[in-house]
XYZ file of C-alpha atoms in Angstrom:
767
model
C -41.969 4.504 1.899
C -41.451 7.869 0.181
C -39.284 9.161 3.009
C -37.068 6.080 2.664
C -36.688 6.611 -1.089
C -35.869 10.316 -0.637
C -33.276 9.484 2.011
C -31.668 6.899 -0.277
C -31.535 9.450 -3.101
C -29.915 12.106 -0.891
C -27.440 9.619 0.563
C -26.471 8.437 -2.929
C -25.652 11.989 -4.007
C -22.948 12.091 -1.346
C -20.807 9.599 -3.267
C -18.873 9.911 -6.503
C -18.989 7.585 -9.496
C -16.727 4.579 -10.007
C -16.007 4.158 -13.709
C -15.253 0.752 -15.259
C -11.725 -0.170 -16.319
C -12.648 -0.081 -19.998
C -13.912 3.525 -19.730
C -11.945 4.815 -16.768
C -12.857 8.504 -16.482
C -11.238 10.689 -13.850
C -13.861 12.257 -11.592
C -14.043 13.934 -8.217
C -14.816 11.234 -5.622
C -16.295 13.974 -3.428
C -18.436 15.486 -6.182
C -21.444 15.262 -3.871
C -19.763 17.778 -1.556
C -18.995 20.488 -4.117
C -21.887 22.626 -2.831
C -19.950 23.249 0.401
C -16.490 24.744 1.145
C -13.572 22.401 0.490
C -12.314 22.432 4.092
C -15.741 21.514 5.458
C -16.193 18.806 2.821
C -12.776 17.379 3.662
C -13.739 17.049 7.323
C -17.129 15.461 6.689
C -15.843 13.038 4.063
C -12.890 12.039 6.218
C -15.205 11.067 9.064
C -17.809 9.315 6.936
C -15.372 7.399 4.733
C -12.684 6.951 7.394
C -10.232 8.368 4.892
C -7.449 10.920 4.634
C -8.513 14.034 2.760
C -5.294 16.054 3.182
C -1.637 15.182 2.594
C -0.012 13.760 5.691
C 2.460 15.709 7.807
C 5.522 13.954 6.386
C 4.511 15.055 2.862
C 4.137 18.656 4.015
C 7.571 18.398 5.616
C 9.111 17.047 2.390
C 7.456 19.815 0.357
C 8.898 22.431 2.717
C 12.377 20.915 2.389
C 12.104 20.893 -1.435
C 10.988 24.547 -1.361
C 7.687 23.499 -2.932
C 6.309 25.350 0.082
C 7.897 28.755 0.467
C 8.560 29.334 4.165
C 7.560 33.018 4.010
C 4.303 32.121 2.289
C 3.668 29.457 4.923
C 4.277 31.840 7.828
C 1.921 34.362 6.266
C -0.810 31.702 5.853
C -0.352 30.586 9.446
C -0.556 34.160 10.678
C -3.755 34.800 8.715
C -5.292 31.873 10.606
C -4.145 33.153 13.997
C -1.385 30.544 14.216
C 1.734 32.360 15.402
C 4.163 29.561 16.321
C 6.968 28.388 14.017
C 6.362 26.033 11.095
C 8.395 23.381 12.926
C 6.105 23.604 15.925
C 3.018 22.884 13.814
C 4.786 20.129 11.906
C 5.476 18.317 15.157
C 1.884 18.842 16.240
C 0.540 17.349 12.995
C 2.952 14.415 13.148
C 1.890 13.682 16.734
C -1.783 13.638 15.768
C -1.544 11.575 12.582
C -4.403 9.152 12.876
C -4.111 5.483 12.167
C -6.799 4.090 9.906
C -9.688 2.752 11.954
C -10.731 -0.812 11.345
C -13.853 -1.451 9.321
C -16.922 -1.481 11.549
C -18.630 -4.169 9.460
C -15.674 -6.299 8.330
C -17.484 -9.622 7.952
C -20.456 -7.957 6.283
C -18.190 -6.207 3.762
C -16.607 -9.514 2.762
C -19.994 -11.153 2.176
C -21.324 -8.183 0.201
C -18.227 -8.031 -1.986
C -18.683 -11.713 -2.859
C -22.310 -11.256 -3.932
C -21.688 -8.002 -5.788
C -18.781 -9.553 -7.709
C -20.973 -12.451 -8.780
C -23.973 -10.366 -9.805
C -22.178 -7.483 -11.540
C -19.826 -9.743 -13.537
C -19.694 -8.626 -17.193
C -18.520 -11.806 -18.863
C -15.310 -12.702 -17.052
C -16.797 -15.626 -15.127
C -17.329 -18.834 -17.099
C -20.493 -19.612 -15.095
C -22.839 -16.690 -14.568
C -24.938 -16.189 -11.444
C -28.481 -17.468 -12.175
C -31.645 -15.345 -12.015
C -29.739 -12.088 -12.662
C -32.478 -10.830 -14.954
C -34.760 -10.531 -11.884
C -32.500 -7.919 -10.307
C -29.914 -8.019 -7.531
C -32.203 -8.319 -4.517
C -34.424 -11.058 -5.939
C -31.521 -13.022 -7.437
C -29.697 -12.912 -4.095
C -32.863 -13.886 -2.216
C -33.212 -17.031 -4.343
C -29.589 -18.099 -3.805
C -28.762 -16.911 -0.288
C -29.962 -20.211 1.173
C -26.827 -21.806 -0.298
C -24.517 -19.340 1.460
C -23.191 -21.138 4.532
C -22.431 -17.822 6.245
C -26.131 -16.883 6.168
C -28.236 -20.013 6.542
C -31.933 -20.711 6.030
C -33.140 -18.681 8.988
C -32.501 -15.402 7.199
C -34.173 -16.478 3.980
C -37.505 -17.322 5.576
C -37.891 -13.771 6.919
C -37.211 -11.864 3.694
C -40.060 -9.925 2.042
C -40.722 -9.780 -1.697
C -39.337 -6.326 -2.480
C -36.126 -4.527 -1.586
C -37.969 -1.508 -0.211
C -39.949 -3.681 2.204
C -36.714 -5.348 3.345
C -35.162 -1.956 4.132
C -38.241 -0.834 6.068
C -38.210 -3.977 8.221
C -34.605 -3.301 9.301
C -35.289 0.373 9.993
C -38.330 -0.459 12.146
C -36.535 -3.181 14.109
C -33.703 -0.833 15.094
C -35.568 2.432 15.673
C -33.384 4.315 13.188
C -34.288 7.990 13.300
C -31.881 9.527 10.767
C -32.406 7.441 7.646
C -29.987 9.370 5.443
C -27.081 9.168 7.881
C -27.736 5.458 8.412
C -27.769 4.774 4.669
C -24.631 6.873 4.140
C -22.757 4.824 6.737
C -23.594 1.558 4.962
C -22.803 3.015 1.547
C -19.498 4.451 2.778
C -18.312 1.016 3.906
C -18.128 -0.045 0.236
C -18.098 3.321 -1.515
C -16.322 1.883 -4.566
C -19.083 -0.651 -5.184
C -21.690 2.041 -4.510
C -19.994 4.296 -7.067
C -20.138 1.528 -9.663
C -23.821 0.891 -9.002
C -24.312 4.641 -9.599
C -22.483 4.305 -12.905
C -24.650 1.378 -13.993
C -27.846 3.232 -13.078
C -26.984 6.714 -14.337
C -25.287 5.877 -17.631
C -27.936 3.622 -19.148
C -25.569 0.664 -19.009
C -26.595 -2.194 -21.305
C -25.630 -4.576 -18.513
C -27.974 -2.842 -16.124
C -30.808 -2.979 -18.627
C -30.456 -6.766 -18.757
C -29.446 -7.387 -15.131
C -30.732 -4.450 -13.046
C -29.294 -3.350 -9.737
C -30.448 -0.294 -7.794
C -29.264 1.405 -4.642
C -32.397 0.093 -2.918
C -31.317 -3.440 -3.890
C -27.844 -2.871 -2.484
C -29.164 -1.530 0.829
C -31.834 -4.229 1.117
C -29.284 -7.017 0.771
C -26.698 -5.342 2.978
C -29.055 -4.353 5.780
C -30.794 -7.745 5.785
C -27.442 -9.513 6.175
C -26.298 -6.957 8.782
C -29.446 -7.558 10.844
C -28.890 -11.296 10.619
C -25.197 -11.143 11.625
C -25.089 -8.359 14.215
C -28.600 -8.278 15.642
C -29.177 -4.744 16.921
C -27.966 -2.041 14.503
C -27.097 1.335 15.974
C -27.574 4.858 14.723
C -24.459 6.550 13.385
C -21.974 7.442 16.112
C -20.999 11.096 16.616
C -17.545 11.670 15.057
C -14.535 12.777 17.042
C -13.720 16.479 16.773
C -10.280 17.080 15.204
C -11.053 20.554 13.856
C -7.652 21.971 14.852
C -5.770 19.367 12.857
C -7.955 19.930 9.803
C -7.371 23.671 10.110
C -3.608 23.140 10.259
C -3.549 20.865 7.239
C -5.785 23.170 5.238
C -3.425 26.059 6.017
C -0.324 24.106 4.956
C -2.056 22.984 1.778
C -2.903 26.588 0.905
C 0.713 27.602 1.441
C 1.821 24.842 -0.934
C -0.739 25.970 -3.515
C 0.144 29.650 -3.181
C 3.823 28.840 -3.734
C 2.933 27.047 -6.958
C 0.680 29.933 -8.032
C 3.375 32.541 -7.385
C 5.896 30.593 -9.466
C 3.381 30.024 -12.284
C 2.326 33.674 -12.513
C 5.989 34.779 -12.433
C 6.874 32.397 -15.282
C 3.935 33.552 -17.415
C 4.592 37.247 -16.745
C 8.266 36.848 -17.636
C 7.486 35.009 -20.866
C 4.877 37.599 -21.856
C 7.585 40.283 -22.058
C 9.621 38.356 -24.653
C 9.375 39.758 -28.204
C 9.324 37.043 -30.866
C 10.193 37.591 -34.529
C 7.367 36.993 -36.991
C 7.946 34.024 -39.281
C 6.022 32.254 -42.005
C 4.119 29.419 -40.336
C 4.715 26.149 -42.225
C 2.249 24.002 -40.269
C -0.204 24.286 -37.408
C -1.126 21.565 -34.946
C -4.053 21.356 -32.541
C -3.426 19.193 -29.482
C -5.646 18.187 -26.613
C -5.454 20.451 -23.553
C -4.052 17.370 -21.720
C -1.000 18.197 -19.587
C 1.076 15.664 -21.550
C 0.640 17.853 -24.649
C 2.616 20.692 -23.045
C 5.913 18.835 -23.434
C 5.471 17.676 -27.032
C 4.116 21.077 -28.162
C 7.176 22.830 -26.788
C 9.530 20.455 -28.595
C 7.638 20.607 -31.905
C 7.779 24.409 -31.855
C 11.539 24.192 -31.296
C 12.075 22.127 -34.472
C 10.460 24.329 -37.095
C 8.231 27.285 -37.905
C 5.234 25.631 -36.349
C 2.261 26.933 -34.406
C 0.412 24.815 -31.846
C -2.996 25.188 -30.264
C -4.804 23.577 -27.342
C -8.394 22.363 -27.610
C -10.422 19.760 -25.712
C -9.411 16.382 -27.168
C -12.849 15.365 -28.440
C -12.503 18.369 -30.795
C -15.979 19.617 -30.016
C -17.755 16.645 -31.603
C -20.392 15.200 -29.267
C -20.347 11.699 -30.694
C -20.437 7.977 -30.135
C -18.029 5.907 -32.217
C -18.697 2.549 -33.879
C -15.585 0.603 -34.817
C -15.279 -0.906 -38.261
C -16.532 -4.494 -38.576
C -17.950 -4.614 -35.024
C -21.213 -3.733 -33.332
C -19.453 -2.130 -30.391
C -20.348 1.515 -29.865
C -18.363 3.584 -27.393
C -18.719 7.158 -26.196
C -16.162 9.552 -27.677
C -16.931 12.806 -25.849
C -17.016 13.919 -22.188
C -19.379 11.906 -19.960
C -21.267 15.082 -19.029
C -22.098 15.671 -22.706
C -24.815 13.849 -24.659
C -23.973 12.124 -27.959
C -26.323 13.343 -30.706
C -23.957 12.050 -33.396
C -22.732 8.594 -34.373
C -19.478 8.177 -36.299
C -18.888 5.021 -38.319
C -16.215 3.906 -40.795
C -16.892 3.680 -44.534
C -14.464 1.487 -46.543
C -12.928 2.896 -49.717
C -14.340 0.874 -52.660
C -10.945 0.958 -54.359
C -9.233 -0.850 -51.471
C -11.373 -3.944 -51.073
C -8.291 -6.154 -50.829
C -7.314 -4.418 -47.577
C -10.882 -4.745 -46.323
C -10.914 -8.505 -46.924
C -7.474 -8.936 -45.311
C -8.544 -6.950 -42.248
C -11.750 -8.967 -41.792
C -9.950 -12.289 -42.254
C -7.346 -11.382 -39.617
C -10.060 -10.324 -37.180
C -12.025 -13.534 -37.704
C -8.928 -15.686 -37.244
C -7.970 -13.807 -34.096
C -11.451 -14.151 -32.590
C -11.614 -17.845 -33.418
C -8.217 -18.507 -31.846
C -9.098 -16.568 -28.685
C -12.387 -18.464 -28.349
C -10.742 -21.876 -28.752
C -7.973 -21.057 -26.284
C -10.468 -19.766 -23.718
C -12.629 -22.887 -24.015
C -9.626 -25.194 -23.736
C -8.367 -23.393 -20.633
C -11.729 -23.193 -18.864
C -13.526 -26.478 -19.689
C -12.990 -29.140 -17.056
C -12.224 -32.052 -19.441
C -9.508 -30.177 -21.331
C -8.032 -27.709 -18.869
C -5.367 -29.979 -17.334
C -4.271 -31.402 -20.656
C -4.159 -27.927 -22.172
C -1.834 -26.668 -19.449
C 0.504 -29.639 -19.950
C 0.490 -29.398 -23.735
C 0.726 -25.630 -24.087
C 3.075 -24.993 -21.169
C 6.202 -24.859 -23.333
C 4.714 -22.287 -25.724
C 3.359 -20.124 -22.910
C 6.740 -20.319 -21.191
C 8.471 -19.206 -24.380
C 5.986 -16.357 -24.735
C 6.644 -15.189 -21.154
C 10.410 -15.275 -21.694
C 10.121 -13.189 -24.866
C 7.730 -10.687 -23.231
C 10.169 -10.309 -20.352
C 13.525 -10.199 -22.152
C 12.677 -8.770 -25.588
C 9.256 -7.079 -25.248
C 9.700 -4.828 -28.319
C 10.594 -7.731 -30.608
C 7.735 -9.799 -29.199
C 5.293 -6.972 -29.886
C 6.521 -6.601 -33.484
C 6.157 -10.348 -34.114
C 2.676 -10.333 -32.599
C 1.431 -7.398 -34.690
C 3.490 -7.551 -37.898
C 0.707 -9.063 -40.015
C -2.069 -6.768 -38.781
C -3.300 -3.678 -40.593
C -5.402 -0.765 -39.410
C -8.862 0.083 -40.685
C -7.753 3.734 -40.969
C -5.720 2.627 -44.021
C -8.842 1.999 -46.062
C -11.735 3.711 -44.227
C -13.109 7.228 -43.961
C -15.147 8.401 -40.950
C -18.817 9.138 -41.583
C -21.003 11.200 -39.246
C -24.756 10.751 -38.872
C -27.452 11.352 -36.301
C -27.172 8.880 -33.435
C -29.775 6.140 -33.696
C -28.121 3.674 -31.351
C -26.906 0.476 -32.967
C -28.144 1.396 -36.458
C -25.270 1.078 -38.913
C -26.969 3.343 -41.487
C -27.836 6.680 -39.908
C -29.144 9.915 -41.420
C -26.235 12.180 -42.454
C -26.118 15.390 -40.441
C -27.079 18.704 -41.988
C -24.518 21.029 -43.561
C -25.080 23.762 -40.972
C -24.172 21.298 -38.195
C -20.961 20.319 -39.979
C -20.129 24.006 -40.284
C -20.900 24.582 -36.582
C -18.489 21.809 -35.534
C -15.635 23.269 -37.584
C -16.407 26.883 -36.663
C -16.436 26.006 -32.963
C -12.876 24.686 -33.200
C -11.644 27.940 -34.724
C -13.703 30.241 -32.486
C -12.798 28.647 -29.149
C -9.067 28.584 -29.940
C -8.886 32.121 -31.344
C -7.693 31.022 -34.790
C -6.743 33.773 -37.251
C -4.595 32.542 -40.168
C -4.180 29.118 -41.770
C -0.945 27.367 -42.723
C -0.699 24.989 -45.722
C -0.780 22.005 -43.348
C -3.041 21.815 -40.289
C -3.004 18.762 -38.032
C -5.731 17.881 -35.547
C -3.827 15.686 -33.111
C -5.808 13.443 -30.795
C -3.988 11.338 -28.251
C -3.938 7.809 -26.923
C -1.609 5.663 -24.877
C 0.033 2.309 -25.558
C 0.687 0.008 -22.616
C 0.751 -3.740 -22.051
C -0.858 -5.794 -19.287
C -2.376 -2.716 -17.693
C -5.916 -2.890 -16.229
C -5.923 0.910 -16.007
C -4.874 1.418 -19.648
C -7.969 3.488 -20.486
C -7.054 6.002 -17.760
C -4.085 6.976 -19.937
C -6.228 7.682 -23.009
C -8.201 10.877 -23.631
C -10.516 11.788 -20.757
C -12.394 14.210 -23.038
C -13.195 11.198 -25.254
C -14.580 9.191 -22.308
C -11.266 7.356 -21.800
C -10.859 6.442 -25.475
C -8.188 7.527 -27.969
C -8.909 10.838 -29.697
C -7.891 9.716 -33.188
C -11.485 9.174 -34.372
C -12.565 12.710 -33.458
C -9.393 14.172 -34.995
C -9.866 12.314 -38.286
C -13.494 13.388 -38.524
C -12.805 17.072 -37.825
C -10.069 17.062 -40.484
C -12.475 15.536 -42.988
C -15.209 18.091 -42.241
C -12.763 21.007 -42.482
C -11.610 19.771 -45.902
C -15.154 19.760 -47.339
C -15.550 22.570 -49.887
C -19.209 23.140 -48.980
C -18.202 23.658 -45.333
C -15.483 26.140 -46.313
C -17.889 28.061 -48.518
C -20.373 28.590 -45.672
C -17.606 29.487 -43.213
C -16.451 32.204 -45.609
C -19.820 33.679 -46.551
C -21.657 33.342 -43.241
C -18.881 33.578 -40.637
C -16.052 35.489 -42.304
C -13.647 32.569 -41.832
C -11.629 32.223 -45.020
C -9.612 29.015 -45.396
C -7.073 29.172 -48.264
C -7.443 26.613 -51.044
C -3.951 25.281 -50.355
C -4.710 24.544 -46.675
C -5.036 20.818 -46.003
C -6.348 19.372 -42.731
C -5.011 16.002 -41.545
C -6.023 13.864 -38.568
C -3.266 12.535 -36.317
C -2.622 10.886 -32.962
C -0.026 11.531 -30.287
C 1.122 8.389 -28.458
C 1.651 9.715 -24.940
C 3.826 6.749 -23.930
C 6.355 7.143 -26.746
C 5.674 10.738 -27.935
C 5.398 9.431 -31.499
C 2.854 11.186 -33.721
C 1.017 9.114 -36.327
C -0.539 10.931 -39.291
C -3.593 9.564 -41.078
C -2.444 10.881 -44.426
C -3.543 8.256 -46.930
C -5.347 10.794 -49.111
C -2.813 13.629 -49.151
C -2.461 15.211 -52.627
C 0.941 15.284 -54.318
C 1.103 19.072 -53.882
C 1.632 18.630 -50.137
C 3.862 15.557 -50.056
C 7.177 17.407 -49.841
C 6.030 19.677 -47.003
C 4.536 16.665 -45.254
C 7.799 14.731 -45.493
C 9.706 17.609 -43.882
C 7.066 17.838 -41.141
C 7.382 14.133 -40.393
C 11.160 14.455 -40.073
C 10.758 17.275 -37.575
C 8.098 15.395 -35.638
C 10.591 12.538 -35.293
C 13.174 15.014 -33.969
C 10.620 16.360 -31.506
C 9.891 12.822 -30.326
C 13.577 12.291 -29.613
C 14.109 15.489 -27.632
C 10.768 15.176 -25.816
C 11.515 11.631 -24.629
C 15.015 12.728 -23.621
C 13.552 15.406 -21.370
C 10.740 13.235 -20.038
C 12.939 10.219 -19.284
C 15.968 12.284 -18.192
C 18.458 10.671 -20.582
C 20.544 11.836 -23.538
C 20.563 8.682 -25.656
C 18.298 5.693 -26.090
C 15.223 7.581 -24.861
C 12.945 6.449 -27.700
C 13.973 2.826 -27.214
C 13.244 3.087 -23.494
C 9.857 4.683 -24.177
C 9.004 1.853 -26.594
C 10.135 -0.712 -24.047
C 7.872 0.855 -21.417
C 4.963 0.672 -23.867
C 5.471 -3.008 -24.711
C 6.903 -4.468 -21.491
C 4.256 -6.620 -19.791
C 5.721 -6.128 -16.296
C 6.238 -2.351 -16.503
C 4.542 -0.766 -13.469
C 4.889 2.824 -14.698
C 4.647 2.845 -18.510
C 3.901 6.570 -18.360
C 2.727 9.052 -15.750
C -0.571 10.090 -17.318
C -1.837 13.396 -15.904
C 0.217 13.195 -12.727
C 1.601 16.552 -11.546
C -1.389 18.481 -12.983
C -2.021 21.663 -11.013
C -2.854 24.474 -13.457
C -5.207 25.299 -16.337
C -4.212 28.209 -18.584
C -6.804 29.729 -20.924
C -4.903 32.137 -23.141
C -3.053 32.514 -26.452
C 0.000 30.307 -26.888
C 2.171 33.437 -26.830
C 1.559 33.637 -23.083
C 3.269 30.297 -22.385
C 5.482 29.662 -25.431
C 9.130 28.893 -24.602
C 8.201 28.460 -20.938
C 8.814 25.005 -19.477
C 5.688 24.294 -17.467
C 6.949 20.803 -16.566
C 3.784 19.083 -17.783
C 1.799 20.585 -14.910
C -0.708 22.674 -16.846
C -3.663 22.083 -19.116
C -3.379 24.555 -22.006
C -6.490 25.804 -23.818
C -5.946 28.354 -26.589
C -8.126 31.446 -26.328
C -7.993 34.954 -27.829
C -10.134 37.433 -25.922
C -9.917 39.960 -28.779
C -11.849 37.649 -31.110
C -14.443 36.707 -28.480
C -16.393 39.961 -28.282
C -19.496 38.406 -26.719
C -17.655 36.111 -24.300
C -19.470 33.100 -25.733
C -16.267 31.171 -26.459
C -14.909 31.732 -22.950
C -18.250 30.702 -21.472
C -18.026 27.417 -23.378
C -14.491 26.787 -22.112
C -15.396 27.470 -18.472
C -18.582 25.402 -18.538
C -16.942 22.467 -20.328
C -13.163 21.947 -20.205
C -12.691 23.788 -16.896
C -15.252 21.591 -15.146
C -13.656 18.446 -16.605
C -10.137 19.501 -15.594
C -11.442 20.131 -12.081
C -12.690 16.522 -12.050
C -9.301 15.286 -13.183
C -7.426 17.428 -10.697
C -9.550 16.342 -7.724
C -9.358 12.717 -8.834
C -5.562 12.904 -8.695
C -5.630 14.906 -5.463
C -7.767 12.462 -3.480
C -6.227 9.298 -4.933
C -2.832 10.651 -3.871
C -3.738 11.637 -0.315
C -5.448 8.270 0.293
C -4.539 5.725 -2.368
C -6.244 2.875 -0.520
C -9.643 4.548 -0.106
C -9.896 6.789 -3.163
C -7.315 5.136 -5.390
C -6.444 1.693 -6.637
C -3.936 0.518 -4.036
C -0.873 -1.296 -5.347
C -0.800 -2.986 -8.751
C 1.085 -5.871 -7.165
C -2.026 -7.313 -5.518
C -4.641 -6.281 -8.078
C -7.308 -8.827 -8.877
C -9.519 -8.020 -11.876
C -13.173 -8.710 -11.194
C -16.001 -8.897 -13.713
C -13.963 -7.145 -16.457
C -14.949 -3.780 -14.963
C -12.879 -3.283 -11.817
C -10.106 -4.405 -9.507
C -10.014 -5.650 -5.939
C -7.041 -5.809 -3.630
C -6.600 -9.529 -3.142
C -9.759 -11.619 -3.181
C -12.384 -9.281 -1.743
C -13.311 -6.003 -0.142
C -14.224 -2.766 -1.856
C -13.788 -2.264 -5.585
C -11.098 0.325 -6.299
C -12.389 3.640 -7.602
C -9.170 5.440 -8.527
C -5.640 5.206 -9.861
C -3.084 2.749 -8.473
C -0.189 3.791 -6.277
C 2.278 3.305 -9.153
C 0.542 6.049 -11.179
C 0.936 8.573 -8.361
C 4.111 7.854 -6.433
C 7.748 7.370 -7.415
C 8.085 4.835 -4.587
C 5.684 3.516 -1.960
C 6.372 6.645 0.089
C 7.759 9.331 -2.236
C 5.151 11.393 -4.085
C 5.350 11.974 -7.824
C 2.015 13.757 -8.132
C 1.815 16.824 -5.917
C -1.717 16.977 -4.427
C -2.742 20.579 -5.139
C -6.116 21.991 -6.122
C -6.463 23.360 -9.651
C -5.354 26.927 -10.360
C -7.083 28.415 -13.418
C -5.360 31.338 -15.159
C -7.360 33.264 -17.784
C -6.269 36.129 -20.005
C -9.509 38.029 -20.513
C -11.267 41.163 -19.283
C -12.230 40.672 -15.651
C -15.809 41.809 -16.229
C -16.252 39.128 -18.897
C -15.229 36.410 -16.455
C -17.377 37.918 -13.724
C -20.467 37.932 -15.957
C -19.983 34.236 -16.724
C -19.734 33.407 -13.013
C -22.929 35.367 -12.341
C -24.708 33.434 -15.065
C -23.536 29.948 -13.990
C -24.051 29.320 -10.299
C -22.252 25.944 -10.339
C -19.067 27.632 -11.616
C -19.287 30.329 -8.948
C -19.745 27.566 -6.362
C -16.506 25.879 -7.434
C -14.445 29.042 -6.910
C -16.345 30.331 -3.877
C -15.896 26.967 -2.145
C -12.217 26.728 -3.161
C -12.440 23.553 -5.197
C -10.481 25.553 -7.756
C -8.581 28.860 -7.695
C -9.126 31.569 -10.300
C -6.520 34.083 -11.494
C -7.165 36.702 -14.200
C -4.654 38.532 -16.388
C -6.857 41.507 -17.198
C -5.866 43.209 -20.484
C -8.029 46.179 -19.470
C -5.697 46.649 -16.500
C -2.232 46.114 -18.073
C -2.506 42.319 -17.627
C -1.976 42.695 -13.893
C -2.573 39.336 -12.166
C -5.826 39.491 -10.224
C -7.036 36.780 -7.859
C -10.640 35.816 -7.156
C -11.399 35.843 -3.422
C -15.113 35.195 -2.830
C -18.590 36.460 -3.720
C -17.349 38.112 -6.938
C -14.599 40.017 -5.138
C -11.090 40.316 -6.566
C -7.628 41.210 -5.334
C -4.749 42.502 -7.462
C -1.653 40.422 -6.718
């Protein structure tokens, strides 16, 4: 039995994680292949998953016509790979060999499995829950399978007690010799469901604690049904060899990427030669490294003497967050990071009237939702409810369609936000405990110091904003994918508010000054804020601002409004009415593309803002502030590479693979989405659960790309030896660059900032 368990474990590692809709985190669907070169991984995954892992030939052709692929660069790449014909010749060859998707080998089996998985994994959407779920997936299915007409009683009488025994019976009956390959084939058929089972198992899901499902359960049910339906099960077939086509596509992809890299390095080098006059900085703002921050930062800097920084959007606080007046706790830091802290909301005793109003509105809203749900779903009342409420629902639909902004204002005009009367409180994480132990002073200091150290902060303006970000969309199952990935697909406002509060504490400032030589002026005030990435509006949580700063704050707000106007004009390509259109996109229930999220991402720049300021990077780059002069030990850079760089690689590969095969790695079209179990979507009424973004988040039309599928290019301004030492120390980082999952470019200040490219095995080439 141990060899079966080991084979299941190894097979499971081949597949990525499928995150639920309410915490949709971008991740590399081929994360299990990162130990091998990208081109080899692309071939193996394509064969196993029956998926495209490179852009198709028509997309390469379009990129060449747009000059996104420089023809000279392409010819050089072809020549390096001993391909000496013209680009047109190889285009025709790729077009002639484009493969049609092969039909699913186990079509009927996939349909049956999807039905049972949907029923068991449901998280409260279904009115009637599947019985016996507490016994686990295999045992619950075993008790109910007799009622499945597609299976019959004959199967049930032959099933053993445990899932592992069921798997062994199938393996023995079919003389399977390569267990891992056999398991991988049956996992690959429904890789989205498999990815979600991984999520439930690996992330200590409360649902999985109550209703457990394991990969052994999944395989036991699937293989038992497969044996019953198909009889003899075969070993995995040897894949067809299309190595030449993979080589061609890999070469064209590299040419596309090198063209982007050449343009990026040229833009940065040109900007670096510009001399800027020194001015008195009136305010500083720290934004998430998110690519959507690049646009708004550029426009804010253009409307005043402002300085902006880039920092991972959870602001270095490894925390869970508990909303006010609920028991719901959500993660508010990267999934790869633990959450030693819990942040709660403490009401201001002087504003009890707002507290009571907030609670009353919440109670009324919950009661109304419960009554409406019961009326719609209970058999005795459902038909009468539809007849009686039809007029009001019809009116609501008309308003949402014709005047979505007005409808939204009417719907929310009486609501208030808990941020108006609450202050965030940080304690040690004790799960659902509402009263935790406050964290020690040295830990508060460490959180604030980290923000200044990693961004290379030197001087402080009178006003400093920590700006988290969140999105506002309507009727969007993938809404959380537009929030902050660094906050586990939640808005970053909670982290921003907390960091501002900690930085304002006098005891924290005193220790920073005496122990770390970081002197914050008395007049410096830190304020939490949030950037709405759909509308580019910036909300300030400024309820406790002293009168001494009100005038400066009023001027800042005026300029932020100006920045919103010019930013939306650029983003939406219009001179007037851009804010209204952005608001409409945020509130319109039938808007398919409310915003583009992180689409177009292709670069990650780790450097001072001076390296990119006044350069239009077209929202294609993550921007993390870093000053190598202040990081003598390299510790700050090490933290950036081990954390944010790894996360941006996840994001980049998520967008890459969902673009090249939106059906397999993405979410398909929104038009036929069917929400299942509150956690995922299906296309239509069955099949595999979708693991990635929908077509409308990636393409301008069904055929025209919006996101350009390129691997991440990381540009760092730092001494080359410092970067090299970090790669030597962290093997997983060296793997990513050696295996070309990301590209690494260094602007080495010890060598006149000459661009230097990482090749392999700690070797470098000056560009």
